[in-house]
Short mmCIF file of C-alpha atoms in Angstrom, two decimals:
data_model
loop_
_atom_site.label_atom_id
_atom_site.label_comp_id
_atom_site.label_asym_id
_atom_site.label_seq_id
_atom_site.Cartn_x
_atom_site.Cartn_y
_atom_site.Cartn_z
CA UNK A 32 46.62 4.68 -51.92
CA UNK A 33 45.03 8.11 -50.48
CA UNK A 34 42.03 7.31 -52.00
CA UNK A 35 41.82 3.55 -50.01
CA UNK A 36 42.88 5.64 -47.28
CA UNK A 37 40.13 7.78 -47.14
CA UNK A 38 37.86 5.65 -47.60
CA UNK A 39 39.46 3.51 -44.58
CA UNK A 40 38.69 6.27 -42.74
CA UNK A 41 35.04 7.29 -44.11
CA UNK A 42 33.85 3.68 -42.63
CA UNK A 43 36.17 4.05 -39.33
CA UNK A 44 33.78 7.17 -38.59
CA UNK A 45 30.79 5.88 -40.09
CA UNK A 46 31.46 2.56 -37.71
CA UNK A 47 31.87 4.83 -34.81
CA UNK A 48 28.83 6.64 -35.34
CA UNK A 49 26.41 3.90 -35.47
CA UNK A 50 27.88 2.09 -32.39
CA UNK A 51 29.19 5.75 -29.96
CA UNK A 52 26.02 5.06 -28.12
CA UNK A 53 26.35 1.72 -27.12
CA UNK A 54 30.26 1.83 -26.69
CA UNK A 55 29.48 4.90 -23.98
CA UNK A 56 26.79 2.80 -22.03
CA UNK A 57 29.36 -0.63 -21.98
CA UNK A 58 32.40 1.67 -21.21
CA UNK A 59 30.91 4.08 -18.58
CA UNK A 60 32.56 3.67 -15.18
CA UNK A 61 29.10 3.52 -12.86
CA UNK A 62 26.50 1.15 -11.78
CA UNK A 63 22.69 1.30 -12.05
CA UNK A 64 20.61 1.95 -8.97
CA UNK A 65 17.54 -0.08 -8.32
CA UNK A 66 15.68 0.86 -5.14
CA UNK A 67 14.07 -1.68 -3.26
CA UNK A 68 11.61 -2.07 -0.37
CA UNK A 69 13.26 -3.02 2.81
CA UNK A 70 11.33 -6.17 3.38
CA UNK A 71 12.70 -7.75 -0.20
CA UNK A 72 16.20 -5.87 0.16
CA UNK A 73 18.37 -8.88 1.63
CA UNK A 74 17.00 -11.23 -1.06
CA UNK A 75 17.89 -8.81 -3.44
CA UNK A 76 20.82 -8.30 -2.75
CA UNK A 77 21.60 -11.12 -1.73
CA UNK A 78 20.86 -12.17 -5.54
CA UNK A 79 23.27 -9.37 -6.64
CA UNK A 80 26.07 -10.30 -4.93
CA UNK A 81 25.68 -14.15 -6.28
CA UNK A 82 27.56 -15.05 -9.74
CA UNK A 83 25.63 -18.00 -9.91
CA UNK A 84 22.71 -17.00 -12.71
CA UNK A 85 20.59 -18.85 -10.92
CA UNK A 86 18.25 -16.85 -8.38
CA UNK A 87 18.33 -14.19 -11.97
CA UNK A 88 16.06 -16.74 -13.95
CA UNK A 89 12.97 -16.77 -12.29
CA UNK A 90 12.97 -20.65 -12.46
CA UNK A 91 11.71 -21.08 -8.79
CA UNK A 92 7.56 -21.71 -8.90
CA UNK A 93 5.65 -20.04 -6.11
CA UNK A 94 8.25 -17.51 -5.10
CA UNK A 95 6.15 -14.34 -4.42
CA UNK A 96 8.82 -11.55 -3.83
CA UNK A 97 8.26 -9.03 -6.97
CA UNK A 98 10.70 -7.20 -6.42
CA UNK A 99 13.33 -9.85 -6.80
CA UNK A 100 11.84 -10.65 -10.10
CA UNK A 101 12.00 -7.16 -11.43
CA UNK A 102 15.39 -6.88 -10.52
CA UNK A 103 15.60 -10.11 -12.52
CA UNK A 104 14.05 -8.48 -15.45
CA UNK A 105 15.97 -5.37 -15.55
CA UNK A 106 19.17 -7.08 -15.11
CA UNK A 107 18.67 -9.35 -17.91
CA UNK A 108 16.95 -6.42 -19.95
CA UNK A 109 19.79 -4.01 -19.55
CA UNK A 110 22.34 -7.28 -20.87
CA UNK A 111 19.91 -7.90 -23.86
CA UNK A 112 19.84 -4.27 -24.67
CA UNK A 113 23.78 -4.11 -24.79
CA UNK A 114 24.37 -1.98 -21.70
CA UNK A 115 27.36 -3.71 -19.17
CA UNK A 116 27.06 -1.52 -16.42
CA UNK A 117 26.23 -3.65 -12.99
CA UNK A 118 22.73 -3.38 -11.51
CA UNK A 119 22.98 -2.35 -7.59
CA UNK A 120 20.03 -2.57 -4.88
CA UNK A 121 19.41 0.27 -2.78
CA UNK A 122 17.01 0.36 0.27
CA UNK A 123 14.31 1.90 0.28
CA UNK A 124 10.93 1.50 2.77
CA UNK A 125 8.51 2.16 0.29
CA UNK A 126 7.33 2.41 -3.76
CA UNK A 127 6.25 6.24 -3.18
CA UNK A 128 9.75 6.60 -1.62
CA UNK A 129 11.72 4.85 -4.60
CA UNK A 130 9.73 6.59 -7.07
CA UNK A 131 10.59 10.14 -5.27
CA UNK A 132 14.31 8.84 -5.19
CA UNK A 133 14.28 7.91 -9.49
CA UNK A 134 12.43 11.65 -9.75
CA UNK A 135 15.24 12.89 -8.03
CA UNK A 136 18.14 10.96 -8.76
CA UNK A 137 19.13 9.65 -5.46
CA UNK A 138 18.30 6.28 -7.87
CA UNK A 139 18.08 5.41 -11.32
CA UNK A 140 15.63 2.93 -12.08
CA UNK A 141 11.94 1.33 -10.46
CA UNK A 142 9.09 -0.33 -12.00
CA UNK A 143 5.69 1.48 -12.26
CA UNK A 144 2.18 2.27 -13.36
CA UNK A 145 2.10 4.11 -16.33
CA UNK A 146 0.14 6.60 -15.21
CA UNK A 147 2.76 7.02 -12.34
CA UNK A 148 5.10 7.74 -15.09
CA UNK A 149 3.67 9.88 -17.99
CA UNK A 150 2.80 12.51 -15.95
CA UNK A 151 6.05 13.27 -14.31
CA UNK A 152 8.66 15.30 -16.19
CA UNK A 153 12.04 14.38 -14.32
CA UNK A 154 11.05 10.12 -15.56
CA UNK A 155 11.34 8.39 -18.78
CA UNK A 156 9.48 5.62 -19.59
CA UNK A 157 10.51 1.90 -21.35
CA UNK A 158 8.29 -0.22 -23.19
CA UNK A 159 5.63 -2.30 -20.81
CA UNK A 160 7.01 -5.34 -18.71
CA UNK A 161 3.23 -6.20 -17.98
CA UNK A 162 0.83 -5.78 -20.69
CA UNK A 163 -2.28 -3.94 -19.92
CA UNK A 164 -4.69 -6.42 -18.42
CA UNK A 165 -2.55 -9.00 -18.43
CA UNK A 166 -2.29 -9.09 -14.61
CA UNK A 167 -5.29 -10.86 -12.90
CA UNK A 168 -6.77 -10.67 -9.18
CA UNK A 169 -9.09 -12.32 -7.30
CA UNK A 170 -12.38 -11.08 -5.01
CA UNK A 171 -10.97 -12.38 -1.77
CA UNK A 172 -13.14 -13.15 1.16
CA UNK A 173 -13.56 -15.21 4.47
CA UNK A 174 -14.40 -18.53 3.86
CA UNK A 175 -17.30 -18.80 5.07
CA UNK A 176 -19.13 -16.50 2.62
CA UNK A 177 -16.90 -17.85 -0.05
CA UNK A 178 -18.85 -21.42 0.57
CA UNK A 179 -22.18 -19.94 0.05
CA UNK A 180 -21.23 -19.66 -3.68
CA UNK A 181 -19.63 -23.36 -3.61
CA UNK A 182 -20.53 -25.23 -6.90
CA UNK A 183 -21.25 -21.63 -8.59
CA UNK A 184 -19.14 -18.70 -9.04
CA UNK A 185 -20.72 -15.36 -7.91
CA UNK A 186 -22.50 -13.05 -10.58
CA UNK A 187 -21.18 -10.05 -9.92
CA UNK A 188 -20.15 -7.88 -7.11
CA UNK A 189 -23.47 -5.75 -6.23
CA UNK A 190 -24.32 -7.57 -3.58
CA UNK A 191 -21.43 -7.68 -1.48
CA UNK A 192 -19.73 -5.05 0.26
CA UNK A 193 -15.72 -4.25 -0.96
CA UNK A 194 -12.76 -3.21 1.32
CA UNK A 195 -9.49 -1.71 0.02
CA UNK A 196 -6.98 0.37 0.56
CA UNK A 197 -7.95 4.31 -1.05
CA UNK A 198 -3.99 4.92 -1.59
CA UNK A 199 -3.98 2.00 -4.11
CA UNK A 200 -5.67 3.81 -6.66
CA UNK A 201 -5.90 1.10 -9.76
CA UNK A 202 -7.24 -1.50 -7.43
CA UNK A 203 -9.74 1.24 -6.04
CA UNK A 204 -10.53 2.37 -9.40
CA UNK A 205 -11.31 -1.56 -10.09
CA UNK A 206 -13.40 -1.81 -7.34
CA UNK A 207 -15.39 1.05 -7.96
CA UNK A 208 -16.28 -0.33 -11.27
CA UNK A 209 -17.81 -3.62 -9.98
CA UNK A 210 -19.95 -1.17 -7.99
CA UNK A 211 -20.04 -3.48 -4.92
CA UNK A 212 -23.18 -2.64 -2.13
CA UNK A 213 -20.49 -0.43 -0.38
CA UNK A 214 -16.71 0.75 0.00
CA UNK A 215 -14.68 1.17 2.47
CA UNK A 216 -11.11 2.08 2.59
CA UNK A 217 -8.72 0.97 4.93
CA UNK A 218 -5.48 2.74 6.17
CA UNK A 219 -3.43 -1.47 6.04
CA UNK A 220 -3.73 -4.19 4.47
CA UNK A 221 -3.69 -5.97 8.35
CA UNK A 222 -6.68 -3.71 9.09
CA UNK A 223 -8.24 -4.98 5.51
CA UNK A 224 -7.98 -8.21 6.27
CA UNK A 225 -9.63 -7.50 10.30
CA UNK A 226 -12.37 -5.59 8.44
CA UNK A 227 -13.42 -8.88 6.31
CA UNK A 228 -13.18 -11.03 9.48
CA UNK A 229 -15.12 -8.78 11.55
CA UNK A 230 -17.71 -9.48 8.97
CA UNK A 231 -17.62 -5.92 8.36
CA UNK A 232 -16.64 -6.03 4.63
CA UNK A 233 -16.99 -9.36 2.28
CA UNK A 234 -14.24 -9.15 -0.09
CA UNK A 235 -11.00 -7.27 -1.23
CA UNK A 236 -9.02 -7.72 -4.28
CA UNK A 237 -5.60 -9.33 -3.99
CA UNK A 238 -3.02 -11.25 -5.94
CA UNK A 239 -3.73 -15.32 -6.30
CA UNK A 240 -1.43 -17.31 -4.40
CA UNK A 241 0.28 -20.69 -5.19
CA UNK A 242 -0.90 -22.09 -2.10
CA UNK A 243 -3.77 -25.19 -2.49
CA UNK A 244 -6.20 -22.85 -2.16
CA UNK A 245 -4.76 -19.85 -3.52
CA UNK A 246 -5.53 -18.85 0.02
CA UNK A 247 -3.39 -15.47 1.56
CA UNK A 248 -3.06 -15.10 5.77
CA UNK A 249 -2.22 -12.13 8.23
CA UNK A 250 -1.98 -12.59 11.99
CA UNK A 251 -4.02 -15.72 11.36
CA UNK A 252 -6.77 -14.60 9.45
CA UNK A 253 -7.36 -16.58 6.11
CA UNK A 254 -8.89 -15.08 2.83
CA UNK A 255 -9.41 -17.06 0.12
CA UNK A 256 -10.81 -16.50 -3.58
CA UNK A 257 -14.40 -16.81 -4.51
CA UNK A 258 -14.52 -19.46 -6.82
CA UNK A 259 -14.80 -18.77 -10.64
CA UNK A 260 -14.19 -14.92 -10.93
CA UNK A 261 -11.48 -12.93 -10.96
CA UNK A 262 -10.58 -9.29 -12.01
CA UNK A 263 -7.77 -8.07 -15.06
CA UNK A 264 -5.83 -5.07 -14.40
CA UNK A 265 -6.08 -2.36 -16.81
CA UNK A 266 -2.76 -0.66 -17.13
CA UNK A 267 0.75 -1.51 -18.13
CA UNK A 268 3.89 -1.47 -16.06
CA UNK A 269 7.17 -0.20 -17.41
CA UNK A 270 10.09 0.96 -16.13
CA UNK A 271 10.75 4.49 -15.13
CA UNK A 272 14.18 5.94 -15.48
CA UNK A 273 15.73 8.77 -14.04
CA UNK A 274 16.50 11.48 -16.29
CA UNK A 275 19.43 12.70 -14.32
CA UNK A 276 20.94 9.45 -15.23
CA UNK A 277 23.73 9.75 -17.64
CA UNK A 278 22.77 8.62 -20.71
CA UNK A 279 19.57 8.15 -19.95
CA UNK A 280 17.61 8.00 -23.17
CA UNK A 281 19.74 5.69 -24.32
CA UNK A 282 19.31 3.35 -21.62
CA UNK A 283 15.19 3.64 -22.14
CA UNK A 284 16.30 2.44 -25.64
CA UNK A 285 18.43 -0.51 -24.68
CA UNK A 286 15.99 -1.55 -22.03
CA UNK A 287 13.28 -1.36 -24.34
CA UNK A 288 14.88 -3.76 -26.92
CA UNK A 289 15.62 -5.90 -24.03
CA UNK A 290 12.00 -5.86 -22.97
CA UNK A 291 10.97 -7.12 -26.42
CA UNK A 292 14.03 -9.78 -26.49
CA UNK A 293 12.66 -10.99 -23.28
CA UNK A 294 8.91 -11.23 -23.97
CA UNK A 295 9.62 -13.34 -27.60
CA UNK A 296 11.67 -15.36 -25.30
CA UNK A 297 9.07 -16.15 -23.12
CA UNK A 298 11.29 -15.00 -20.27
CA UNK A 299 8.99 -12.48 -18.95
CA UNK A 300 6.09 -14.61 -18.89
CA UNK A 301 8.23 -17.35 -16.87
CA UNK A 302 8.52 -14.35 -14.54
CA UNK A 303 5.26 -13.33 -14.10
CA UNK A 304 3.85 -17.74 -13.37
CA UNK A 305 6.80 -18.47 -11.66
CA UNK A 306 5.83 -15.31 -8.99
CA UNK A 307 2.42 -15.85 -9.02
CA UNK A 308 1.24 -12.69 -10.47
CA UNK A 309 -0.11 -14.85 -13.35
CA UNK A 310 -1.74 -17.60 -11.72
CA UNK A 311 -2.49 -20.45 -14.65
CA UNK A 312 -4.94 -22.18 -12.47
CA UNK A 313 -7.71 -19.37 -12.83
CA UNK A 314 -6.84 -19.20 -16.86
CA UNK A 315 -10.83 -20.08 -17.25
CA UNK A 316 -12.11 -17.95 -14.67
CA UNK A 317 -14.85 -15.14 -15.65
CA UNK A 318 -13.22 -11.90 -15.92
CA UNK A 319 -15.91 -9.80 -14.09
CA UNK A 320 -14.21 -6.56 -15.18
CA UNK A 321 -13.86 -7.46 -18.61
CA UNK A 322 -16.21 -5.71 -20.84
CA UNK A 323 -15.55 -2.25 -18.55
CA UNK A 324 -13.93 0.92 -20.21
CA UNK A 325 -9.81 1.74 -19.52
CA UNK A 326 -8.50 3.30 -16.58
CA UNK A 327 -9.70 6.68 -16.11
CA UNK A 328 -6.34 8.24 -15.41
CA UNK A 329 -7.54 11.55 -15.03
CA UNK A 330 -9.13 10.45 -11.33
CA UNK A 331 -5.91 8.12 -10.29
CA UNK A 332 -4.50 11.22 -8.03
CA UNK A 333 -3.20 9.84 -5.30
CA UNK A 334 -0.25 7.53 -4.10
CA UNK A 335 -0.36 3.94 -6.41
CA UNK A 336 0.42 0.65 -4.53
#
């Protein structure tokens, strides 16, 4: 009888052991912060507040606010991963803002550029929502130059002259690897846009849209994609964690696992079609960027988009 007994109680502890972790991140008596820009933060939360699963499965082609579908992928990666504790929106009016409020605990969790993340000491870092490269752009221009290439996709970018925004450093590090005629940076993306229709710049990079012709419009002025090319990316998002959260290596672990549960689901890549930040129409589009080296992260040192 002793001897069942203590063997009862060898496998009790044993038991305990292997699951403490995940029985302290279903039990704890908190919720997870998830800052948000201010433009997407009704939607959001809006989302949050909703039991019906639906806005949370990314089922809804065309819809272009990201940060409604990374709160749909963290939500459903912290469930896959085995943690309960609810996700919560905060405001926030900017991603150099939200990631200075994850640094310092103020919140708990953002998506980011790696390179964002691995060189700051008070962040952890999950396995990658986006793949390097996986993420695609295209040269964006006024029209009218776009239909001198009609019928034949452009070369390369030598001969034209790029516009961006110096602040978003992997886009500027992509354009300064098509080595366009000449650079300028511009302090808005509404001052971008001006720049190309002032004839003063031919192209930018920016996300394809799910309009007819992929086309993207401020205060009335139209860019649209030159026909055939596109750029990839190359870096990973993940997300960061705070490590003043409680439990906080744990969580990277359980969001990691639901990363991976997610991805062989195909549940991320739903994500990234149904936003548009994969755009299947442009899957045979030349990759103009595509035999250049990795990211120099060494010169990314200032403020990401």
């Amino acid at each position: 009888m002793r001897q069942t007994l203590a063997v009862f109680i060898l496998a009790t502890s044993i038991m305990s052991f292997a699951v403490g972790p995940r029985s302290v991140l279903a039990s704890e008596n908190q919720v997870i912060t998830l800052p948000v820009r201010d433009a997407d933060f009704a939607a959001v939360q809006s989302c949050a507040l909703d039991e019906n699963p639906a806005c949370r499965q990314c089922a809804n082609h065309g819809s272009s606010n990201i940060s409604l579908m990374n709160y749909s992928i963290l939500h459903h990666a912290l469930q896959k991963g085995g943690v309960t504790m609810p996700l919560r929106p905060v405001p926030s009016p900017n991603s150099e803002r939200s990631r200075v409020m994850v640094a310092d605990g103020s919140a708990d969790i953002k998506s980011d550029w790696a390179f964002n993340i691995e060189n700051n000491d008070a962040v952890l870092k999950t396995a990658p929502i986006i793949l390097a490269g996986e993420l695609e752009k295209g040269l964006y221009g006024h029209r009218g130059i776009n239909d001198l290439s009609a019928g034949s996709a452009i070369e390369d970018a030598k001969d034209l002259r790029g516009v961006s925004i110096r602040n978003w450093r992997l886009d500027w590090q992509v354009m300064e690897d098509l080595t366009p005629k000449s650079l300028i940076s511009a302090p808005t993306v509404k001052q971008m846009f001006a720049l190309i229709d002032l004839r003063r710049a031919d192209f930018t990079l920016l996300e394809f849209s799910s309009e007819p012709d992929m086309g993207r419009e401020i205060d009335g002025i139209r860019l649209v994609p030159f026909t055939g090319v596109k750029v990839s990316l190359p870096e990973s998002q993940h997300f960061m964690v705070s490590r003043k959260l409680p439990h906080a290596d744990e969580i990277v672990d359980a969001v990691s696992r639901g990363i991976k549960i997610l991805r062989e689901e195909g549940f991320i890549r739903r994500c990234l079609v149904n936003s548009g930040m994969i755009n299947q129409r442009v899957e045979g589009w030349r990759t103009l960027n595509q035999t250049m080296p990795p990211v120099d992260k060494a010169s990314l040192t200032v403020p990401s988009n």
